[in-house]
PDB file of C-alpha atoms in Angstrom:
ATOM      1  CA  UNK Y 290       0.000   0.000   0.000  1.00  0.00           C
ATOM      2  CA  UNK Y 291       1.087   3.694  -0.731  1.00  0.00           C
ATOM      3  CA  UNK Y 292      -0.227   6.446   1.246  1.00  0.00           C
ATOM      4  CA  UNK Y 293       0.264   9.976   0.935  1.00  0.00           C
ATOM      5  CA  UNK Y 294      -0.759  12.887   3.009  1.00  0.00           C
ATOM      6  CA  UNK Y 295      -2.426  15.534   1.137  1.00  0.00           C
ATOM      7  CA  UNK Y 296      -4.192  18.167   4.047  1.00  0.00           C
ATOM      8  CA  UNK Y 297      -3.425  18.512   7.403  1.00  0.00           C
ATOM      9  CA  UNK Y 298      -2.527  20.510  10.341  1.00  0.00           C
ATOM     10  CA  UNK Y 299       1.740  20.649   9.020  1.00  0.00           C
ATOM     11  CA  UNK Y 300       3.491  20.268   6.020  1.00  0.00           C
ATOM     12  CA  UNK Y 301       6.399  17.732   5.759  1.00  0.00           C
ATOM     13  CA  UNK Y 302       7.315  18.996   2.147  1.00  0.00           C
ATOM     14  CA  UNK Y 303       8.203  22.506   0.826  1.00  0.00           C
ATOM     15  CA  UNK Y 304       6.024  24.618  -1.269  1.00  0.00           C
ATOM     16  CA  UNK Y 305       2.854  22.743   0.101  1.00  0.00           C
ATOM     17  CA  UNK Y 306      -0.235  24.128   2.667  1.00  0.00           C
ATOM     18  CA  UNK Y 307      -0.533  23.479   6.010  1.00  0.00           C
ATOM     19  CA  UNK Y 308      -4.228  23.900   7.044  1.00  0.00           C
ATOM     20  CA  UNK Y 309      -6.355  22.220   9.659  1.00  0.00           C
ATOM     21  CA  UNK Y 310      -8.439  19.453   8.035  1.00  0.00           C
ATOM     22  CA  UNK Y 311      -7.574  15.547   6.779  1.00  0.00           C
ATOM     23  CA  UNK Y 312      -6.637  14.272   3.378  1.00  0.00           C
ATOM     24  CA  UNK Y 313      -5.153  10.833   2.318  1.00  0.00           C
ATOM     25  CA  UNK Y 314      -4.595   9.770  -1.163  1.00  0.00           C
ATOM     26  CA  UNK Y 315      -4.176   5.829  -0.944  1.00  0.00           C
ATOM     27  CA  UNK Y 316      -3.288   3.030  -3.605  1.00  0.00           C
ATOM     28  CA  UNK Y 317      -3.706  -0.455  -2.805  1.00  0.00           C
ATOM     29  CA  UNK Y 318      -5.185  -3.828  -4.234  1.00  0.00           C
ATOM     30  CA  UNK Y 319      -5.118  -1.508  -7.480  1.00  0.00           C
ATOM     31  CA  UNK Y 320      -7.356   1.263  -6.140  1.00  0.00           C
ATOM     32  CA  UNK Y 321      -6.809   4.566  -6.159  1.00  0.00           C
ATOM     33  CA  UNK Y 322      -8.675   6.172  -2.953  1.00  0.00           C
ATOM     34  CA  UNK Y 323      -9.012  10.030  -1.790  1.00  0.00           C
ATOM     35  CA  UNK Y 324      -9.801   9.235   2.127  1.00  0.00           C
ATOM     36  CA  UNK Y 325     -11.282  12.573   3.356  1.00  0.00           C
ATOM     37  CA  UNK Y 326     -10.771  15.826   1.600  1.00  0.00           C
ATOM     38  CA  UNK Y 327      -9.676  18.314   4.106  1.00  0.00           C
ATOM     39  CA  UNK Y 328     -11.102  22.038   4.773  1.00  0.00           C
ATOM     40  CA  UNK Y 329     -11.117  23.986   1.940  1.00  0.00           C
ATOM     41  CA  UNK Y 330     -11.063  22.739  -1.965  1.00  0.00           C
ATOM     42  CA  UNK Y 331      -8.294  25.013  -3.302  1.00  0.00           C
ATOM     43  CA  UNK Y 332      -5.902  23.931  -0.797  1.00  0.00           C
ATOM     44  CA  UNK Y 333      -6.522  20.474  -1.324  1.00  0.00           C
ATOM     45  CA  UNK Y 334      -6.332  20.618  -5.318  1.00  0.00           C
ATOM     46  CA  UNK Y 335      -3.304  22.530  -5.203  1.00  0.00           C
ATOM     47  CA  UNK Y 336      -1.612  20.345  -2.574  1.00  0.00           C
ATOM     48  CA  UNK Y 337      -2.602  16.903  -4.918  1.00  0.00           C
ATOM     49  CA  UNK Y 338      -0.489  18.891  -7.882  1.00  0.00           C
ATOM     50  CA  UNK Y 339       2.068  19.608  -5.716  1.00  0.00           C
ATOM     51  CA  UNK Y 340       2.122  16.013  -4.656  1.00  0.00           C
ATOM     52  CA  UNK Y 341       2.047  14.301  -7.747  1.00  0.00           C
ATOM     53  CA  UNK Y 342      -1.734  13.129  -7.547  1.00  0.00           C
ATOM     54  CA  UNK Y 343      -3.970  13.573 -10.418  1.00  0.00           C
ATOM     55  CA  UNK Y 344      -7.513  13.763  -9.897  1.00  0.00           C
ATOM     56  CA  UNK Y 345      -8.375  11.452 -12.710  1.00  0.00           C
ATOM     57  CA  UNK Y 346      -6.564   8.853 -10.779  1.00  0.00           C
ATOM     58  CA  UNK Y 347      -9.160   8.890  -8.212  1.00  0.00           C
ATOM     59  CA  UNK Y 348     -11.274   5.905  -8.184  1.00  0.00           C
ATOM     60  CA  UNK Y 349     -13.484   6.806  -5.221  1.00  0.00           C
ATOM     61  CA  UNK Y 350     -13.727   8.876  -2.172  1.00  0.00           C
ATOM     62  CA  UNK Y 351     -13.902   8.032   1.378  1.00  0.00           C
ATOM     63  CA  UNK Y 352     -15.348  10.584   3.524  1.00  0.00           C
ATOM     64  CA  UNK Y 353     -14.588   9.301   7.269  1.00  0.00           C
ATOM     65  CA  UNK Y 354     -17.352  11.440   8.849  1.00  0.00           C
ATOM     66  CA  UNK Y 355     -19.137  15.249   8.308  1.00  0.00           C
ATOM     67  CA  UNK Y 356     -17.369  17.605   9.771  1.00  0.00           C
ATOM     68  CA  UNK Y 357     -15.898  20.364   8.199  1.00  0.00           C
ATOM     69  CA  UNK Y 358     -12.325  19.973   8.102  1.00  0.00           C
ATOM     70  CA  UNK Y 359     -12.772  16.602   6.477  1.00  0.00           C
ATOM     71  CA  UNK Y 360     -15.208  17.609   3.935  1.00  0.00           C
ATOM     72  CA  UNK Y 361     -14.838  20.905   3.152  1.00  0.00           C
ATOM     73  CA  UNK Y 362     -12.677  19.902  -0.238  1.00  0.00           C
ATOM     74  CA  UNK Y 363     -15.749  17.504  -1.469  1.00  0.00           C
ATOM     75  CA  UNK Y 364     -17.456  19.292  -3.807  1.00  0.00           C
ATOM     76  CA  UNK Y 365     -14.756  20.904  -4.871  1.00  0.00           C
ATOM     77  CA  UNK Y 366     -12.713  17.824  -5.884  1.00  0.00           C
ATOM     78  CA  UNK Y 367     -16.278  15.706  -7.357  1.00  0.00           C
ATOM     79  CA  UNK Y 368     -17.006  18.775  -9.118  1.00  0.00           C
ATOM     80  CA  UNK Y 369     -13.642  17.852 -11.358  1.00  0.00           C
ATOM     81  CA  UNK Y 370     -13.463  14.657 -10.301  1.00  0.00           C
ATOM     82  CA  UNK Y 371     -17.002  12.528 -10.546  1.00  0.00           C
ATOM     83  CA  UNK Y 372     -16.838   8.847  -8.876  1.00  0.00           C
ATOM     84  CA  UNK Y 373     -18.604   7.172  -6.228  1.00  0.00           C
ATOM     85  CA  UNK Y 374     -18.538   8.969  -2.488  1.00  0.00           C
ATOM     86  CA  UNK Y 375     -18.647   5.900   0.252  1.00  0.00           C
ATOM     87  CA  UNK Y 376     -19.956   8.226   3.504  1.00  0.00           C
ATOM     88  CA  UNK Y 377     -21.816   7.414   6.713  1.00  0.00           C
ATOM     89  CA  UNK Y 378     -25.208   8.109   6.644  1.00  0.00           C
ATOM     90  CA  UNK Y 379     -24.814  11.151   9.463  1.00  0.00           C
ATOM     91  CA  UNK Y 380     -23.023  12.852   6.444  1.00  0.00           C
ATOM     92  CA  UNK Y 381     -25.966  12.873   3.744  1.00  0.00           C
ATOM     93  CA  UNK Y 382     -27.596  16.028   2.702  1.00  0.00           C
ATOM     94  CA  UNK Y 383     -29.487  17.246  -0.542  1.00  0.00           C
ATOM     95  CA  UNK Y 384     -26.334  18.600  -1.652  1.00  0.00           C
ATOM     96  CA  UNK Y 385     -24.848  15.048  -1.806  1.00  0.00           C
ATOM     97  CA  UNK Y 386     -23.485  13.869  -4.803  1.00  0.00           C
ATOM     98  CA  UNK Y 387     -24.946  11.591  -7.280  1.00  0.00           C
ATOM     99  CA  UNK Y 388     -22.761   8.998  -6.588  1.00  0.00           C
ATOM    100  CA  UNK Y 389     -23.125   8.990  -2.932  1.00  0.00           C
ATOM    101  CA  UNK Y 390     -22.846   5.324  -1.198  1.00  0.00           C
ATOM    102  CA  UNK Y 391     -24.486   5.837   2.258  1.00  0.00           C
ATOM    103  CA  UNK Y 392     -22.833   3.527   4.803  1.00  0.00           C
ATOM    104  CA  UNK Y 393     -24.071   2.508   8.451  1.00  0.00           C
ATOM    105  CA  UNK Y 394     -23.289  -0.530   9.048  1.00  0.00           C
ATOM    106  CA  UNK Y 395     -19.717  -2.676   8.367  1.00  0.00           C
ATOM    107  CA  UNK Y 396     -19.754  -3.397   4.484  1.00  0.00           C
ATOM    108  CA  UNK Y 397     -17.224  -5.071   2.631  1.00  0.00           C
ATOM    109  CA  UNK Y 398     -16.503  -2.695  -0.284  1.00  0.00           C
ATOM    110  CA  UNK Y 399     -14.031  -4.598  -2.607  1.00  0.00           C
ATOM    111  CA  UNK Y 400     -12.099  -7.470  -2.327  1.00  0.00           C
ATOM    112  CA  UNK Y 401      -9.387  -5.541  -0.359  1.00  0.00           C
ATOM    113  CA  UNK Y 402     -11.378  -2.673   1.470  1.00  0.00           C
ATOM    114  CA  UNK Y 403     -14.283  -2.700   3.822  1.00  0.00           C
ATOM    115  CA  UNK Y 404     -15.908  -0.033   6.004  1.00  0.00           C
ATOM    116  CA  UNK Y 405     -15.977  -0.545   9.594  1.00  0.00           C
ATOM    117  CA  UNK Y 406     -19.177   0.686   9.657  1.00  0.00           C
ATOM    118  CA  UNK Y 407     -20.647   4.007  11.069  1.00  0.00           C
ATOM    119  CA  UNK Y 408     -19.792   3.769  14.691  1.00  0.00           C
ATOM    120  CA  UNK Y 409     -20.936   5.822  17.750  1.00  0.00           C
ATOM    121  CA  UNK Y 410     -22.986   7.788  15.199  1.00  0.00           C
ATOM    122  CA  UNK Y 411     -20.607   9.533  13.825  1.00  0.00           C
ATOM    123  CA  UNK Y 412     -17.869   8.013  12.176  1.00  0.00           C
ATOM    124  CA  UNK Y 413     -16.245   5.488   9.417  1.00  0.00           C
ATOM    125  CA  UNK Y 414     -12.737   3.938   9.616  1.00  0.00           C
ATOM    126  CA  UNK Y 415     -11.514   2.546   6.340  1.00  0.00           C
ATOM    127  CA  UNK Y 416      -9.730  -1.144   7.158  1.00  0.00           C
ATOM    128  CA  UNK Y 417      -7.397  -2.182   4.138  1.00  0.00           C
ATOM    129  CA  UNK Y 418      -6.261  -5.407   3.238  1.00  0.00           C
ATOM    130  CA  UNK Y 419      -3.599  -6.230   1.546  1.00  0.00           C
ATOM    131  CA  UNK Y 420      -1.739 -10.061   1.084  1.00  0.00           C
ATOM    132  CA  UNK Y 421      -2.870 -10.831   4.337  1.00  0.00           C
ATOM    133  CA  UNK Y 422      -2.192  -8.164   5.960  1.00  0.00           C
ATOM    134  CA  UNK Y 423      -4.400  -5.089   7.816  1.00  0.00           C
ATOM    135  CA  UNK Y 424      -4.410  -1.843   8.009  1.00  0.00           C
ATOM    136  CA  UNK Y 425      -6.869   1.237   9.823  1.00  0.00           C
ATOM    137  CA  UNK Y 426      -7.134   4.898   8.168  1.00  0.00           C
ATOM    138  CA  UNK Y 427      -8.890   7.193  10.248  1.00  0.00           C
ATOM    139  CA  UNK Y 428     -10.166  10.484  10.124  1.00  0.00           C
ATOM    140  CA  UNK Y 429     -10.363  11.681  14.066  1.00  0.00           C
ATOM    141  CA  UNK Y 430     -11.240   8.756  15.568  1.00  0.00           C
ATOM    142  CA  UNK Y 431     -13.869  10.036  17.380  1.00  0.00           C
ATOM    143  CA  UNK Y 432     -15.762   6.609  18.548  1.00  0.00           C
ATOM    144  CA  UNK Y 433     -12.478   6.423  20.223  1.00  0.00           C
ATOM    145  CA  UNK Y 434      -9.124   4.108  18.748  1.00  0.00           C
ATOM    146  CA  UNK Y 435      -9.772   1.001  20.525  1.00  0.00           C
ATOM    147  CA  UNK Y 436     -13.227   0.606  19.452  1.00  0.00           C
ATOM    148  CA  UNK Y 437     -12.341   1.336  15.768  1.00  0.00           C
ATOM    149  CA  UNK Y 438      -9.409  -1.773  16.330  1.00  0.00           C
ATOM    150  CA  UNK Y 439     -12.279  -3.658  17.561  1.00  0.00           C
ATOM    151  CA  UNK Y 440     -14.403  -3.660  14.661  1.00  0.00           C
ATOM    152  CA  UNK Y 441     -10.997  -3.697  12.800  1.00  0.00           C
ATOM    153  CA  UNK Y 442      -9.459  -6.734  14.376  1.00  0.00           C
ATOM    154  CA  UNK Y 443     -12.939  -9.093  13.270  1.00  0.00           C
ATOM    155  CA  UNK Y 444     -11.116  -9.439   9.774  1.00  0.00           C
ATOM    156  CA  UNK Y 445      -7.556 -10.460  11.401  1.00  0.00           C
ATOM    157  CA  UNK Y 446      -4.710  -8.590  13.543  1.00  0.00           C
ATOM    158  CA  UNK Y 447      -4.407  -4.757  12.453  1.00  0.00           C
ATOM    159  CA  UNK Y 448      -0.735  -3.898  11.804  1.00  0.00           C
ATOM    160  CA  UNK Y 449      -1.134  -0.266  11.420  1.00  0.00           C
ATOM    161  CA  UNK Y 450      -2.804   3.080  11.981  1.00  0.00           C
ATOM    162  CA  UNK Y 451      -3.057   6.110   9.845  1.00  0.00           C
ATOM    163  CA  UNK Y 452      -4.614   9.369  11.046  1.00  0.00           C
ATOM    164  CA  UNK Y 453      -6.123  11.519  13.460  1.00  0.00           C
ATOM    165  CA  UNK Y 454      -5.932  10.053  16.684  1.00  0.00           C
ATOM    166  CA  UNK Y 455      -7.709  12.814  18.380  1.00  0.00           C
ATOM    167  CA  UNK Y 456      -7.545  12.340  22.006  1.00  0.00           C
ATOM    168  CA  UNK Y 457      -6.493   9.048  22.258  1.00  0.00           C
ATOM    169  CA  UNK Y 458      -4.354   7.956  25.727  1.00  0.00           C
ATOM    170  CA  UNK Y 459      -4.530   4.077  24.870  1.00  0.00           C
ATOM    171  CA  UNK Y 460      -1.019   4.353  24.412  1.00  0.00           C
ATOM    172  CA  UNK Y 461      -0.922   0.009  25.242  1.00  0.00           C
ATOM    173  CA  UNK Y 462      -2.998  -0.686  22.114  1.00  0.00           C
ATOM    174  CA  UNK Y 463      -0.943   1.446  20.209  1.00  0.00           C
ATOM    175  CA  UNK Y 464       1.907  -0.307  21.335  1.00  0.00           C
ATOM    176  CA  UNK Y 465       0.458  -3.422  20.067  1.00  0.00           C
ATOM    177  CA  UNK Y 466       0.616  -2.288  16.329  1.00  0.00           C
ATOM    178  CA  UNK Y 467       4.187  -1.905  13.889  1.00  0.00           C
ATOM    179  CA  UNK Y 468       3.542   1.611  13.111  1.00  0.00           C
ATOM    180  CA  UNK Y 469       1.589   4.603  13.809  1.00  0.00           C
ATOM    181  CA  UNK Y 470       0.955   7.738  11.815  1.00  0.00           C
ATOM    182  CA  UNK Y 471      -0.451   9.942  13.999  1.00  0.00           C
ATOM    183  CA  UNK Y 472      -1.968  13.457  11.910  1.00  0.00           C
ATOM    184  CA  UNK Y 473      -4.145  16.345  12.219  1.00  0.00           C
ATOM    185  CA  UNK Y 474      -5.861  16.086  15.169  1.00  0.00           C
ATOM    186  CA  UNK Y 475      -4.103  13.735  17.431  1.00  0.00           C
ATOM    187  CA  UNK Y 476      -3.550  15.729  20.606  1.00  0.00           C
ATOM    188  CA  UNK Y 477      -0.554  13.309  22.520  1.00  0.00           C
ATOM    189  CA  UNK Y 478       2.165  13.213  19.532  1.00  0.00           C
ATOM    190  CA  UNK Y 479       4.984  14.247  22.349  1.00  0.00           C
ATOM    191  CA  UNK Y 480       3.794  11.357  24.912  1.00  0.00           C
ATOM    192  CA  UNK Y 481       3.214   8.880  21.247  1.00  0.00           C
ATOM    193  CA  UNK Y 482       6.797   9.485  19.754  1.00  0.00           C
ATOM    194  CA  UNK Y 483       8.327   8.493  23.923  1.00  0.00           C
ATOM    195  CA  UNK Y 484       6.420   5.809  24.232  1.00  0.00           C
ATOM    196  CA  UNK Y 485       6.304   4.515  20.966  1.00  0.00           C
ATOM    197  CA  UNK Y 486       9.989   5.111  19.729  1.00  0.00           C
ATOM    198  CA  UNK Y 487      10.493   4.364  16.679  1.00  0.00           C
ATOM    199  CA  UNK Y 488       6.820   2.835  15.606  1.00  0.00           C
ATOM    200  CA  UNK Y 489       5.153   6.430  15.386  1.00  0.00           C
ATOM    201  CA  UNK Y 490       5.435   8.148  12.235  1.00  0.00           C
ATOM    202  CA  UNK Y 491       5.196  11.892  12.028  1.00  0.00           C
ATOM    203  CA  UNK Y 492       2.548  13.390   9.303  1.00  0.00           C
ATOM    204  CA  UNK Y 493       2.250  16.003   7.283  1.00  0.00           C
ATOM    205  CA  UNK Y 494       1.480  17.311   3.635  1.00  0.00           C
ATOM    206  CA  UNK Y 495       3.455  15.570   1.357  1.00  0.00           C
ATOM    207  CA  UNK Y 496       4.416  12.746   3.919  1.00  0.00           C
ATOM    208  CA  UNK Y 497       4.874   9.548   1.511  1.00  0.00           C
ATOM    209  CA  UNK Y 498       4.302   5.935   3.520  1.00  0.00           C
ATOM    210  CA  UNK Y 499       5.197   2.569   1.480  1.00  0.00           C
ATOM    211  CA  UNK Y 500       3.340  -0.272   3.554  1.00  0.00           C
ATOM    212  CA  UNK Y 501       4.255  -3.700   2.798  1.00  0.00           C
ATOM    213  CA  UNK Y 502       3.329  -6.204   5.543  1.00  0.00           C
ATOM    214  CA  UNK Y 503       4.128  -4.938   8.838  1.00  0.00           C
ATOM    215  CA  UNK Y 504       6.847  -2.882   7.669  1.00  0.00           C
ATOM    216  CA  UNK Y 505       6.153   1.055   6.717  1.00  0.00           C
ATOM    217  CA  UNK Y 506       8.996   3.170   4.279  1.00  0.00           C
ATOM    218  CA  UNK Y 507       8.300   6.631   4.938  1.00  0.00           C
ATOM    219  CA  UNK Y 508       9.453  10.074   3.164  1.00  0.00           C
ATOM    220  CA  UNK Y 509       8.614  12.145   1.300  1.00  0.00           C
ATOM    221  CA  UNK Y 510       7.121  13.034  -2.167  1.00  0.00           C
ATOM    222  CA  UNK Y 511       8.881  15.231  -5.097  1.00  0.00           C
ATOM    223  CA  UNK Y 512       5.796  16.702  -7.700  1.00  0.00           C
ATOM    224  CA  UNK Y 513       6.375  13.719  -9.864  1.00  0.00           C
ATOM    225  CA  UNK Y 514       5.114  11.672  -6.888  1.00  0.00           C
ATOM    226  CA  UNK Y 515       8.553   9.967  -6.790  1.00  0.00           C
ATOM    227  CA  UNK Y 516      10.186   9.877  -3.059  1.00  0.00           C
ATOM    228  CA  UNK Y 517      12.329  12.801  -2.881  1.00  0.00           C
ATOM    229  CA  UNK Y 518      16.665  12.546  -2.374  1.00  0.00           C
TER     230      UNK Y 518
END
């Protein structure tokens, strides 16, 4: 799996925009995926060019839940990118697109993704699978991380974690996993990186992670999407 960090709260490569807000551009099991799409659509279209993404790569979008800062970008992006939204059903309004795919409970979306399901009302975790291996992407984690991994962990052990942790003090079950990327709203990343070591990954705009079983390359992207020197 490839991962790369198109909006949030700090920038990890030159040139690009800092703002608060979520956006993941992932490719795995040979789908392209925009997970969340941040604050505000400018910054997120001019942050994919700067990254190397093309919007006509997209596949589909994965809107983790409906606040703001993680959907701001949405209309934006569908308006020059159409393809099918997956969203919880807190998040549908009569501005929705076309292609909206209202999700509530845990749904098995391809052969390699699946939904854990609107929990707590809120919120949808996206669970990846790739040869045999698992994987969480989160947008704040709201429902709270350990009962995200619990919905996770029904389709095998979870190796990973990428994305807003927000609050999150289960510092154990972290411990538990072979890497963390904690972004945008995770509140502890001081108490993460000493307890952690090396297993937590810093985020950022432009931050590049190559995932292949439990092991997680990180750097960082040039414009041609290439890992920078």
């Amino acid at each position: 799996m490839r991962a790369v960090i198109l909006y949030d709260n700090t920038a990890a490569l030159p040139g690009v925009e800092a703002d608060w807000g979520f956006a993941c551009f992932l490719e795995t099991g040979g789908k392209k995926i925009l997970f969340d799409t941040g604050a505000d659509g400018r910054i997120l279209m001019n942050n994919m060019r700067l990254c190397g993404v093309e919007p006509a790569e997209v596949d589909m979008v994965f809107i983790s839940h409906a606040h703001w800062d993680h959907t701001g970008g949405l209309e934006t992006f569908i308006s020059i990118r159409p393809c099918p939204v997956f969203a919880p059903v807190s998040a549908l309004h009569p501005r929705a697109p076309r292609d909206f795919v209202p999700v509530s409970g845990a749904l098995r979306i391809d052969e390699h993704l699946y939904s854990t399901g609107e929990l707590a009302g809120i919120e949808q975790s996206l669970v990846v699978e790739e040869d045999g291996w698992l994987y969480v992407v989160v947008g704040c984690s709201h429902p709270g991380v350990s009962v995200i991994l619990d919905e996770a962990v029904r389709r095998g052990p979870v190796c990973g974690i990428l994305g807003g942790l927000h609050d999150c003090r289960d510092f154990d079950r972290l411990a538990a996993l072979d890497w963390i990327c904690g972004t945008h709203c995770t509140f502890y990343q001081d108490e993460m990186r000493a307890i952690l070591g090396s297993k937590f990954i810093s985020g950022g705009v432009g931050r590049e992670l190559i995932i292949s079983g439990a092991h997680c390359k990180t750097g960082t992207v040039s414009p041609a999407g290439a890992p920078a020197a």
